[in-house]
Amino acid sequence: MATAEGQQHPIGVYLWIWGLLFVLSLFSYLVDYFHLEGMLRWSLILLFMMLKAGFIVAIFMHMKWERLALIYAILLPPVLVMVFVALMVLESDYTHWARETYFVFGA
Amino acid sequence: MITALIIILVAVGSVAFHLMSPWWWTPIASNWGFIDTTIIITFWVTGTVFVAILFFTGYCIWKFRHREGVKADVEYEPENKSLETWLTIGTTIGVVIMLTPGLFAWKQFITVPEGADEFEVVAQQWQWSYRLPGKDGVLGKSDVRKITPENPFGINADDPKGKDDVLIESDDLHLPIDRPVKVLLRAIDVLHDFYVPQFRAKMDMVPGTITYFWFTPTKVGNYEVLCAELCGVGHHAMRGMVVVDNDSDYRAWLAEQTTFGQSLAKAQQQKSIDLASTTDRATSEKKVSAQ
Amino acid sequence: MADATHDDVGYVPPAEIEEQDLYHAKSWITKYVFCQDAKVIAIQYSITAIAIGLVGLVLSWLMRLQLGFPEAFSFIEPDDYYQFITVHGMIMVIYLLTALFLGGFGNYLIPLMVGARDMVFPFVNMISYWVYLLAVVVLCASFFVPGGPTGAGWTLYPPQAILSGTPGSDGGIILMLVSLALFIVGFTMGGLNYVVTVFQARTRGLSLMRLPLTIWGILTATVLALLAFPALFVGAVMMLLDRILGTSFFMPSIVELGEHLSYGGGSPILFQHLFWFFGHPEVYIVALPAFGIVSDLISVHARRNIFGYRMMVWAIVIIGALSFVVWAHHMYVSGMNPYFGFFFATTTLIIAVPTALKVYNWTLTLWRGDIHLTTPMLFAIGFIVTFVNGGITGLFLGNVAIDVPLSDTMFVVAHFHMVMGVAPALVIFGAIYHWYPKITGRLLDETLGKFHFWVTFLGAYLIYFPMHYLGFVGVPRRYFELGDTQIFDQSVGDLNAFISIVTFIVGFAQLVFFFNLYRSYSKGKEAGPNPWRACSLEWQTAETPPGHGNFGKELPLVYRWPYDFNVPGAKEDFIPQNMSQSEAFPKRKAAAKTSRSRAAKK
Amino acid sequence: MNLLRELTDKPWIATEGIPGAGQEQKMLSAVSSGRAAIKWLFGVGSVLFFLLIVSYGERMTYEDWRPLPESKLLWFNTIALISSSVAMQWAVIGGRRDEIDDVKIGMLSGGITAVVFLAGQLLAWRQLVQMGYFETTNPAIAFFILITGLHALHIVGGLIAWGRTAQKVWWRGCEAGQIRGSVELCAFYWHFLLVLWLVLFGLLFAGNNNLSIILAICGLR
Ligand code: HEA
Ligand code: HEA
Ligand code: CUA
Ligand SMILES: [Cu+2]
């Protein structure tokens, strides 16, 4: 709702965020570099990814300066859809893995 | 008056019933005491809240009941932020107290320890059969489409690991005590569920995939297997038996069992006789369990 | 009342639907049979739902006969038993409770409580009822096809639902799925109507936050139903294709009794996901209207404003939203990806927090109220007790590790009967005692009502509280009989017999209720327009029962929320929603204002 | 969008004076309720087809999956559906300008192209049968039949509403002003079905399964 200052956010903000994005990417890279494994690896990578996506949507796509309701209306459904899709992908991969491991196909 | 009393009595009676009930869980015979502990924790938390709410309700009903001719001193208070906040926080704490041990127990439940012995349970309408990995410790691959009267488990005959698999085509299985086992569960027709109350563990068996759980039997004895997922008219009659043996008994039992390789050879010898009797058996069994 | 203010500043008529004439019945048939008046449709829905509900009730007695006295009734075979539980569960959850709460109470109360003349699309509304009736007829028809109705459990899990080891796999399952699809189509028509009516046809001054909680409950439940039923629809249609065309959506390679079937590749678990993506919201679909109605009952009969109204609304909405991300708590031991357990256990237990707040607020509404222990109030209190008890056992099941031993045992059966069978049923009874005077103009008999309450409440508690302990013992659900077994000793059978006996006593009490309904219709005490001295709009209609177009010549104007009981300074202990400030506080307008703004600051 | 603000209102504060006095008077119209109803219907439909897409994606993983044979016909059908939507929009614009002839042209061509689309879909089914692909055990085919079938049913529903409007235009000879609302509702529904089809077509049936590509891009598979 803060439209008054919203129209003229300083260029500095963009630069800051831009820099931050680089730093975050660096972190993701470091996760790889230090061979972090298992849950830790994936949670870190996901965290950095989410942060980056969040910054991009918030700053570069001007979401930060939108109304709260709009933010929810635009962001919530895709997030939910992504959660559902991710869950179902995990599920089918699990079944697939079980079949590959214990059953023999074809032949 | 009476209403308030009865509400309080419901609370007191429920607690009394809980304390004196002859119906309680079977003595545990596996390593899943953690699950029982979690249940007890949950009982404490929820029981306290249940009793508290009922007492409060009963008290309100008694104290603020309408009395003819007495002007009630009713409060007009739409909301009370701080009270609601505190109640939220309190409830959240209660949830955390219950959830944390629950999640730890689940983590344990799905993480099979290194070196656990594997065996397979195969379910079909309405009977159990079992497969042990044999000397090599690995189960041969299987496929429902390979099931024939000679090969009721559908083991892939081309898989060398399958030849020494021990097949137990009866409802009874023996297990050695104190050794962690990973139970691989497989169904060839519909959903079933391998459930032994004393082990606390259970898991559905799903055609088209393999499911698992693990446990360590901790007490020698005979334990009845129940099917816990509706699987048709014979569901309630689908019973089996797990016998937990000490080591020597177990080895004696194991020595009597036949392997896949042996049964295959035997089957080749008297193919025709076998075929007839298996189909016979399947149909007669259906009749029996349908009753 | 509203008329008194007309000479105030310029009068603003309430919003009405401009292009649409009110539906006018022309003959007896169009007035009582093919009627488009929401009130009549509501009655039609309710009668149909209760009638089919009685079938469900009778089925439950048959089941209890078998479970309580396993050897005694030879006419119940395993086939029959499994058909009974399936149809019982399905009827109770969908054809009774969903239809009664949304089709029955929704149709009756929404237009009245939001100050509208009717639903926005009366014609669609009528069709909705007839499609529902058709669904019920198709369901009943399955009793008469060869093989009987399906016996796959109300969850209808494939593969067993469509294979021959399950009773009713020829015709029964097909009719079941078709009936469900019809129900969904019919409900969607009705549901769109309810939602649009609440959002668009509210009368002037009735902001969302001035809606009675009943409407909030019904509205949210309707939205849930609209978004959840498609999952069941998809599942049902896919299973129909598997059954009829031999596709393999849910069917892997299967050997049934030594015979290879021509299915392959599918995953049965996918159906379970679809079913519970519908099924869990479904249980809140029957719970949320109950939450809403009980809030109103408590507030009216305790003569006190509902405590924490805003929290109550948010809680309803949050519960509704969260109910879409907990579905897999029904699948902890289904063989799905085990890591889901962490996610779904957490979301499931989070739901307990808003629900708990609702419970607290109900009890806090009693605090410092002026409690009239009328029959509706008794039912509301009974609801609190049974709901808390059943909700708490839900926490056991939701906590994934605890669910492992308890899943698929009688513990689950006890949980959901307490929380869904008993608690909302008590609310339905309370609601009928509460609104019967508005519908018929006469009060139900209080003495009979209290008798009905005590037997039903205490009886149902005696049925289901001990049943949890059968679950601890390990008695699985859906067992035709326990048979010869080592682990269940005689005491288990005794408890089962006890439960069955209480069931029949409770069943008998329902006859008293129906007798009450019947007798009070002609002999009951005249109620007058507002026997409970309640504030919400349905009690302020010109006629009782409300006439054509609900509100006579003019729609009411709304000045306040529906919970203004015992407002300091008011001349009576309640202020109807359509009473203006000057009328409510005739003497000292200014003084009243300050006292109210004091309340407002809190 | 002021929903959120409304939800934080303090409901226990009563209105002084007349509710809504001084505000512009809003009359509720059948069209605005119709629009609201259709929007909710979109929600229902979206969930329905979203679940189908998810099921498709999950079934796709398994070993017996064979992708759908490509069909040029579907591209043609897509174009038909797009033109149908455009035509309906034409009718809407005509209605707004009070040009009954434009309404008629738009409605007629919109209806015809919709029927063409349906016929095309039917032809696509027949093609699959003739190519010998119609084995019900092939899950991709089964999904194709199911999804296009449900979508077609939605179109048929739209055509019924279209018929009611058309009857007003041609038989009852209504003015442009009288049927403007119904035409707009029809077109609104048409656009929704078009978007739905584009999503389904783009994700599942156009070329080689773009769904798996998208999943791969998201790192999900
Ligand atoms: C109206 C219907 C209804 C409602 C409201 C609920 C409410 C809940 N249900 Fe229930 N449930 C069903 C109907 C319902 N359920 C049905 C029909 C089934 C079985 C289906 C089948 O398999 O056939 C089922 C099955 C079921 C299962 C699956 C069991 C299994 O099959 O293995 C689970 C597991 O998580 C569960 C959990 C819960 C939880 C956590 C709640 C929560 O929402 C409860 C929240 C309420 C409270 C918590 C009480 C109030 C709170 C307090 C008094 C404060 C105290 C709280 C704390 C300290 C935290 N339910
Ligand atoms: C709302 C839902 C509801 C209701 C009210 C009931 C009511 C009852 N149910 Fe049922 N039941 C289910 C939903 C319900 N049930 C479901 C979903 C299943 C699972 C099916 C499956 O496994 O697939 C099930 C399964 C089930 C079983 C388990 C079978 C098994 O697993 O082996 C049993 C066993 O005792 C049982 C018994 C009863 C009894 C004795 C009653 C009652 O008689 C108890 C007494 C209660 C009352 C007397 C209240 C009656 C009020 C109404 C019915 C409302 C009618 C309204 C008006 C008259 C206005 N039910
Ligand atoms: Cu096997 Cu139930
Ligand atoms: Cu649930």
JSON list of C-alpha atoms in Angstrom, two decimals, chain C residues 258-416:
[
{"chain": "C", "resi": 258, "resn": "GLY", "atom": "CA", "xyz": [-3.96, -68.28, -9.47]},
{"chain": "C", "resi": 259, "resn": "GLU", "atom": "CA", "xyz": [-5.18, -66.41, -12.49]},
{"chain": "C", "resi": 260, "resn": "HIS", "atom": "CA", "xyz": [-3.24, -63.65, -14.26]},
{"chain": "C", "resi": 261, "resn": "LEU", "atom": "CA", "xyz": [-5.35, -60.57, -14.88]},
{"chain": "C", "resi": 262, "resn": "SER", "atom": "CA", "xyz": [-4.75, -58.31, -17.84]},
{"chain": "C", "resi": 263, "resn": "TYR", "atom": "CA", "xyz": [-3.91, -55.28, -15.75]},
{"chain": "C", "resi": 264, "resn": "GLY", "atom": "CA", "xyz": [-0.44, -53.85, -15.33]},
{"chain": "C", "resi": 265, "resn": "GLY", "atom": "CA", "xyz": [1.71, -50.95, -14.27]},
{"chain": "C", "resi": 266, "resn": "GLY", "atom": "CA", "xyz": [-0.63, -48.81, -12.20]},
{"chain": "C", "resi": 267, "resn": "SER", "atom": "CA", "xyz": [-0.26, -47.90, -8.57]},
{"chain": "C", "resi": 268, "resn": "PRO", "atom": "CA", "xyz": [-3.09, -48.45, -6.07]},
{"chain": "C", "resi": 269, "resn": "ILE", "atom": "CA", "xyz": [-1.57, -45.84, -3.80]},
{"chain": "C", "resi": 270, "resn": "LEU", "atom": "CA", "xyz": [-2.42, -43.12, -6.32]},
{"chain": "C", "resi": 271, "resn": "PHE", "atom": "CA", "xyz": [-6.07, -43.79, -5.65]},
{"chain": "C", "resi": 272, "resn": "GLN", "atom": "CA", "xyz": [-5.50, -43.49, -1.95]},
{"chain": "C", "resi": 273, "resn": "HIS", "atom": "CA", "xyz": [-3.91, -40.10, -2.45]},
{"chain": "C", "resi": 274, "resn": "LEU", "atom": "CA", "xyz": [-6.84, -38.94, -4.54]},
{"chain": "C", "resi": 275, "resn": "PHE", "atom": "CA", "xyz": [-9.35, -40.39, -2.12]},
{"chain": "C", "resi": 276, "resn": "TRP", "atom": "CA", "xyz": [-7.86, -38.79, 0.95]},
{"chain": "C", "resi": 277, "resn": "PHE", "atom": "CA", "xyz": [-7.19, -35.52, -0.81]},
{"chain": "C", "resi": 278, "resn": "PHE", "atom": "CA", "xyz": [-10.96, -35.51, -0.89]},
{"chain": "C", "resi": 279, "resn": "GLY", "atom": "CA", "xyz": [-11.51, -37.56, 2.25]},
{"chain": "C", "resi": 280, "resn": "HIS", "atom": "CA", "xyz": [-9.77, -35.44, 4.76]},
{"chain": "C", "resi": 281, "resn": "PRO", "atom": "CA", "xyz": [-11.38, -32.15, 3.73]},
{"chain": "C", "resi": 282, "resn": "GLU", "atom": "CA", "xyz": [-14.60, -34.16, 3.71]},
{"chain": "C", "resi": 283, "resn": "VAL", "atom": "CA", "xyz": [-14.39, -34.82, 7.42]},
{"chain": "C", "resi": 284, "resn": "TYR", "atom": "CA", "xyz": [-14.06, -31.10, 8.01]},
{"chain": "C", "resi": 285, "resn": "ILE", "atom": "CA", "xyz": [-16.93, -30.52, 5.63]},
{"chain": "C", "resi": 286, "resn": "VAL", "atom": "CA", "xyz": [-19.09, -32.25, 8.16]},
{"chain": "C", "resi": 287, "resn": "ALA", "atom": "CA", "xyz": [-17.27, -30.71, 11.11]},
{"chain": "C", "resi": 288, "resn": "LEU", "atom": "CA", "xyz": [-17.16, -27.02, 10.17]},
{"chain": "C", "resi": 289, "resn": "PRO", "atom": "CA", "xyz": [-20.93, -26.48, 9.85]},
{"chain": "C", "resi": 290, "resn": "ALA", "atom": "CA", "xyz": [-21.22, -28.19, 13.21]},
{"chain": "C", "resi": 291, "resn": "PHE", "atom": "CA", "xyz": [-18.62, -25.82, 14.64]},
{"chain": "C", "resi": 292, "resn": "GLY", "atom": "CA", "xyz": [-20.54, -22.85, 13.30]},
{"chain": "C", "resi": 293, "resn": "ILE", "atom": "CA", "xyz": [-23.95, -23.98, 14.44]},
{"chain": "C", "resi": 294, "resn": "VAL", "atom": "CA", "xyz": [-22.75, -24.92, 17.89]},
{"chain": "C", "resi": 295, "resn": "SER", "atom": "CA", "xyz": [-21.20, -21.49, 18.34]},
{"chain": "C", "resi": 296, "resn": "ASP", "atom": "CA", "xyz": [-24.57, -19.90, 17.69]},
{"chain": "C", "resi": 297, "resn": "LEU", "atom": "CA", "xyz": [-26.42, -22.32, 19.95]},
{"chain": "C", "resi": 298, "resn": "ILE", "atom": "CA", "xyz": [-24.04, -21.68, 22.81]},
{"chain": "C", "resi": 299, "resn": "SER", "atom": "CA", "xyz": [-24.12, -17.95, 22.40]},
{"chain": "C", "resi": 300, "resn": "VAL", "atom": "CA", "xyz": [-27.90, -17.70, 22.21]},
{"chain": "C", "resi": 301, "resn": "HIS", "atom": "CA", "xyz": [-28.64, -20.03, 25.07]},
{"chain": "C", "resi": 302, "resn": "ALA", "atom": "CA", "xyz": [-25.90, -18.69, 27.30]},
{"chain": "C", "resi": 303, "resn": "ARG", "atom": "CA", "xyz": [-27.18, -15.17, 26.60]},
{"chain": "C", "resi": 304, "resn": "ARG", "atom": "CA", "xyz": [-23.68, -13.96, 26.03]},
{"chain": "C", "resi": 305, "resn": "ASN", "atom": "CA", "xyz": [-21.76, -12.84, 22.98]},
{"chain": "C", "resi": 306, "resn": "ILE", "atom": "CA", "xyz": [-19.61, -15.52, 21.43]},
{"chain": "C", "resi": 307, "resn": "PHE", "atom": "CA", "xyz": [-16.15, -15.11, 22.86]},
{"chain": "C", "resi": 308, "resn": "GLY", "atom": "CA", "xyz": [-13.43, -14.20, 20.37]},
{"chain": "C", "resi": 309, "resn": "TYR", "atom": "CA", "xyz": [-15.58, -14.01, 17.25]},
{"chain": "C", "resi": 310, "resn": "ARG", "atom": "CA", "xyz": [-12.71, -12.96, 15.03]},
{"chain": "C", "resi": 311, "resn": "MET", "atom": "CA", "xyz": [-10.54, -15.80, 16.25]},
{"chain": "C", "resi": 312, "resn": "MET", "atom": "CA", "xyz": [-13.44, -18.16, 15.57]},
{"chain": "C", "resi": 313, "resn": "VAL", "atom": "CA", "xyz": [-13.71, -16.98, 11.98]},
{"chain": "C", "resi": 314, "resn": "TRP", "atom": "CA", "xyz": [-10.01, -17.14, 11.35]},
{"chain": "C", "resi": 315, "resn": "ALA", "atom": "CA", "xyz": [-9.83, -20.55, 12.94]},
{"chain": "C", "resi": 316, "resn": "ILE", "atom": "CA", "xyz": [-12.55, -21.84, 10.62]},
{"chain": "C", "resi": 317, "resn": "VAL", "atom": "CA", "xyz": [-10.75, -20.46, 7.60]},
{"chain": "C", "resi": 318, "resn": "ILE", "atom": "CA", "xyz": [-7.34, -21.71, 8.73]},
{"chain": "C", "resi": 319, "resn": "ILE", "atom": "CA", "xyz": [-8.69, -25.17, 9.53]},
{"chain": "C", "resi": 320, "resn": "GLY", "atom": "CA", "xyz": [-10.26, -25.21, 6.10]},
{"chain": "C", "resi": 321, "resn": "ALA", "atom": "CA", "xyz": [-7.05, -24.22, 4.38]},
{"chain": "C", "resi": 322, "resn": "LEU", "atom": "CA", "xyz": [-4.86, -26.60, 6.37]},
{"chain": "C", "resi": 323, "resn": "SER", "atom": "CA", "xyz": [-7.20, -29.49, 5.77]},
{"chain": "C", "resi": 324, "resn": "PHE", "atom": "CA", "xyz": [-5.81, -29.70, 2.25]},
{"chain": "C", "resi": 325, "resn": "VAL", "atom": "CA", "xyz": [-2.29, -30.47, 3.36]},
{"chain": "C", "resi": 326, "resn": "VAL", "atom": "CA", "xyz": [-2.87, -33.24, 5.86]},
{"chain": "C", "resi": 327, "resn": "TRP", "atom": "CA", "xyz": [-4.54, -35.89, 3.74]},
{"chain": "C", "resi": 328, "resn": "ALA", "atom": "CA", "xyz": [-1.78, -38.45, 3.94]},
{"chain": "C", "resi": 329, "resn": "HIS", "atom": "CA", "xyz": [-2.22, -38.92, 7.69]},
{"chain": "C", "resi": 330, "resn": "HIS", "atom": "CA", "xyz": [-4.68, -41.59, 6.63]},
{"chain": "C", "resi": 331, "resn": "MET", "atom": "CA", "xyz": [-1.86, -43.29, 4.77]},
{"chain": "C", "resi": 332, "resn": "TYR", "atom": "CA", "xyz": [0.95, -43.54, 7.30]},
{"chain": "C", "resi": 333, "resn": "VAL", "atom": "CA", "xyz": [0.97, -47.30, 6.98]},
{"chain": "C", "resi": 334, "resn": "SER", "atom": "CA", "xyz": [-0.17, -47.46, 3.39]},
{"chain": "C", "resi": 335, "resn": "GLY", "atom": "CA", "xyz": [3.27, -48.03, 1.97]},
{"chain": "C", "resi": 336, "resn": "MET", "atom": "CA", "xyz": [3.67, -44.54, 0.59]},
{"chain": "C", "resi": 337, "resn": "ASN", "atom": "CA", "xyz": [7.04, -42.83, 0.68]},
{"chain": "C", "resi": 338, "resn": "PRO", "atom": "CA", "xyz": [7.90, -43.12, 4.38]},
{"chain": "C", "resi": 339, "resn": "TYR", "atom": "CA", "xyz": [9.45, -39.68, 4.55]},
{"chain": "C", "resi": 340, "resn": "PHE", "atom": "CA", "xyz": [6.02, -38.14, 4.06]},
{"chain": "C", "resi": 341, "resn": "GLY", "atom": "CA", "xyz": [5.34, -39.11, 7.64]},
{"chain": "C", "resi": 342, "resn": "PHE", "atom": "CA", "xyz": [7.33, -36.17, 8.99]},
{"chain": "C", "resi": 343, "resn": "PHE", "atom": "CA", "xyz": [5.56, -33.61, 6.85]},
{"chain": "C", "resi": 344, "resn": "PHE", "atom": "CA", "xyz": [2.06, -34.85, 7.38]},
{"chain": "C", "resi": 345, "resn": "ALA", "atom": "CA", "xyz": [2.41, -35.52, 11.09]},
{"chain": "C", "resi": 346, "resn": "THR", "atom": "CA", "xyz": [3.52, -31.95, 11.57]},
{"chain": "C", "resi": 347, "resn": "THR", "atom": "CA", "xyz": [0.75, -30.38, 9.53]},
{"chain": "C", "resi": 348, "resn": "THR", "atom": "CA", "xyz": [-1.81, -32.65, 11.18]},
{"chain": "C", "resi": 349, "resn": "LEU", "atom": "CA", "xyz": [-0.87, -31.65, 14.67]},
{"chain": "C", "resi": 350, "resn": "ILE", "atom": "CA", "xyz": [-0.76, -28.00, 13.68]},
{"chain": "C", "resi": 351, "resn": "ILE", "atom": "CA", "xyz": [-4.45, -28.21, 12.87]},
{"chain": "C", "resi": 352, "resn": "ALA", "atom": "CA", "xyz": [-5.07, -29.03, 16.51]},
{"chain": "C", "resi": 353, "resn": "VAL", "atom": "CA", "xyz": [-4.12, -25.48, 17.49]},
{"chain": "C", "resi": 354, "resn": "PRO", "atom": "CA", "xyz": [-6.91, -23.53, 15.74]},
{"chain": "C", "resi": 355, "resn": "THR", "atom": "CA", "xyz": [-9.32, -26.30, 16.65]},
{"chain": "C", "resi": 356, "resn": "ALA", "atom": "CA", "xyz": [-8.29, -26.09, 20.26]},
{"chain": "C", "resi": 357, "resn": "LEU", "atom": "CA", "xyz": [-8.88, -22.32, 20.19]},
{"chain": "C", "resi": 358, "resn": "LYS", "atom": "CA", "xyz": [-12.41, -22.93, 19.04]},
{"chain": "C", "resi": 359, "resn": "VAL", "atom": "CA", "xyz": [-12.99, -25.30, 21.93]},
{"chain": "C", "resi": 360, "resn": "TYR", "atom": "CA", "xyz": [-11.59, -22.79, 24.40]},
{"chain": "C", "resi": 361, "resn": "ASN", "atom": "CA", "xyz": [-13.78, -20.05, 23.01]},
{"chain": "C", "resi": 362, "resn": "TRP", "atom": "CA", "xyz": [-16.91, -22.15, 23.33]},
{"chain": "C", "resi": 363, "resn": "THR", "atom": "CA", "xyz": [-16.21, -22.82, 26.95]},
{"chain": "C", "resi": 364, "resn": "LEU", "atom": "CA", "xyz": [-15.17, -19.23, 27.56]},
{"chain": "C", "resi": 365, "resn": "THR", "atom": "CA", "xyz": [-18.51, -18.13, 26.15]},
{"chain": "C", "resi": 366, "resn": "LEU", "atom": "CA", "xyz": [-20.14, -20.02, 29.00]},
{"chain": "C", "resi": 367, "resn": "TRP", "atom": "CA", "xyz": [-17.99, -18.12, 31.49]},
{"chain": "C", "resi": 368, "resn": "ARG", "atom": "CA", "xyz": [-20.04, -15.39, 33.15]},
{"chain": "C", "resi": 369, "resn": "GLY", "atom": "CA", "xyz": [-23.00, -16.05, 30.91]},
{"chain": "C", "resi": 370, "resn": "ASP", "atom": "CA", "xyz": [-26.61, -16.62, 31.88]},
{"chain": "C", "resi": 371, "resn": "ILE", "atom": "CA", "xyz": [-26.89, -20.24, 30.90]},
{"chain": "C", "resi": 372, "resn": "HIS", "atom": "CA", "xyz": [-30.34, -21.57, 30.03]},
{"chain": "C", "resi": 373, "resn": "LEU", "atom": "CA", "xyz": [-30.11, -25.33, 29.99]},
{"chain": "C", "resi": 374, "resn": "THR", "atom": "CA", "xyz": [-32.55, -25.77, 27.15]},
{"chain": "C", "resi": 375, "resn": "THR", "atom": "CA", "xyz": [-32.40, -28.86, 24.98]},
{"chain": "C", "resi": 376, "resn": "PRO", "atom": "CA", "xyz": [-30.34, -27.16, 22.24]},
{"chain": "C", "resi": 377, "resn": "MET", "atom": "CA", "xyz": [-27.89, -25.98, 24.90]},
{"chain": "C", "resi": 378, "resn": "LEU", "atom": "CA", "xyz": [-27.59, -29.48, 26.30]},
{"chain": "C", "resi": 379, "resn": "PHE", "atom": "CA", "xyz": [-26.80, -30.83, 22.87]},
{"chain": "C", "resi": 380, "resn": "ALA", "atom": "CA", "xyz": [-24.18, -28.12, 22.42]},
{"chain": "C", "resi": 381, "resn": "ILE", "atom": "CA", "xyz": [-22.53, -29.09, 25.69]},
{"chain": "C", "resi": 382, "resn": "GLY", "atom": "CA", "xyz": [-22.68, -32.73, 24.68]},
{"chain": "C", "resi": 383, "resn": "PHE", "atom": "CA", "xyz": [-20.97, -31.74, 21.48]},
{"chain": "C", "resi": 384, "resn": "ILE", "atom": "CA", "xyz": [-18.11, -30.07, 23.34]},
{"chain": "C", "resi": 385, "resn": "VAL", "atom": "CA", "xyz": [-17.49, -33.15, 25.45]},
{"chain": "C", "resi": 386, "resn": "THR", "atom": "CA", "xyz": [-17.58, -35.65, 22.62]},
{"chain": "C", "resi": 387, "resn": "PHE", "atom": "CA", "xyz": [-15.72, -33.46, 20.20]},
{"chain": "C", "resi": 388, "resn": "VAL", "atom": "CA", "xyz": [-12.86, -32.81, 22.59]},
{"chain": "C", "resi": 389, "resn": "ASN", "atom": "CA", "xyz": [-12.67, -36.50, 23.35]},
{"chain": "C", "resi": 390, "resn": "GLY", "atom": "CA", "xyz": [-12.68, -37.48, 19.69]},
{"chain": "C", "resi": 391, "resn": "GLY", "atom": "CA", "xyz": [-10.33, -34.67, 18.67]},
{"chain": "C", "resi": 392, "resn": "ILE", "atom": "CA", "xyz": [-7.84, -35.72, 21.26]},
{"chain": "C", "resi": 393, "resn": "THR", "atom": "CA", "xyz": [-7.78, -39.28, 20.01]},
{"chain": "C", "resi": 394, "resn": "GLY", "atom": "CA", "xyz": [-7.13, -37.74, 16.58]},
{"chain": "C", "resi": 395, "resn": "LEU", "atom": "CA", "xyz": [-3.91, -36.41, 18.04]},
{"chain": "C", "resi": 396, "resn": "PHE", "atom": "CA", "xyz": [-2.85, -39.97, 18.82]},
{"chain": "C", "resi": 397, "resn": "LEU", "atom": "CA", "xyz": [-3.47, -41.00, 15.25]},
{"chain": "C", "resi": 398, "resn": "GLY", "atom": "CA", "xyz": [-1.94, -37.89, 13.77]},
{"chain": "C", "resi": 399, "resn": "ASN", "atom": "CA", "xyz": [1.34, -38.50, 15.53]},
{"chain": "C", "resi": 400, "resn": "VAL", "atom": "CA", "xyz": [2.77, -40.79, 12.92]},
{"chain": "C", "resi": 401, "resn": "ALA", "atom": "CA", "xyz": [4.63, -43.28, 15.10]},
{"chain": "C", "resi": 402, "resn": "ILE", "atom": "CA", "xyz": [1.61, -43.82, 17.34]},
{"chain": "C", "resi": 403, "resn": "ASP", "atom": "CA", "xyz": [-0.54, -44.44, 14.32]},
{"chain": "C", "resi": 404, "resn": "VAL", "atom": "CA", "xyz": [1.52, -47.49, 13.44]},
{"chain": "C", "resi": 405, "resn": "PRO", "atom": "CA", "xyz": [0.05, -49.77, 16.10]},
{"chain": "C", "resi": 406, "resn": "LEU", "atom": "CA", "xyz": [-3.35, -48.07, 16.13]},
{"chain": "C", "resi": 407, "resn": "SER", "atom": "CA", "xyz": [-4.12, -47.64, 12.46]},
{"chain": "C", "resi": 408, "resn": "ASP", "atom": "CA", "xyz": [-6.83, -49.92, 11.10]},
{"chain": "C", "resi": 409, "resn": "THR", "atom": "CA", "xyz": [-7.90, -50.94, 14.58]},
{"chain": "C", "resi": 410, "resn": "MET", "atom": "CA", "xyz": [-11.08, -50.19, 16.47]},
{"chain": "C", "resi": 411, "resn": "PHE", "atom": "CA", "xyz": [-9.25, -47.18, 17.92]},
{"chain": "C", "resi": 412, "resn": "VAL", "atom": "CA", "xyz": [-9.68, -45.44, 14.58]},
{"chain": "C", "resi": 413, "resn": "VAL", "atom": "CA", "xyz": [-13.33, -46.48, 14.45]},
{"chain": "C", "resi": 414, "resn": "ALA", "atom": "CA", "xyz": [-13.86, -45.08, 17.92]},
{"chain": "C", "resi": 415, "resn": "HIS", "atom": "CA", "xyz": [-12.04, -41.86, 17.01]},
{"chain": "C", "resi": 416, "resn": "PHE", "atom": "CA", "xyz": [-14.10, -41.05, 14.03]}
]
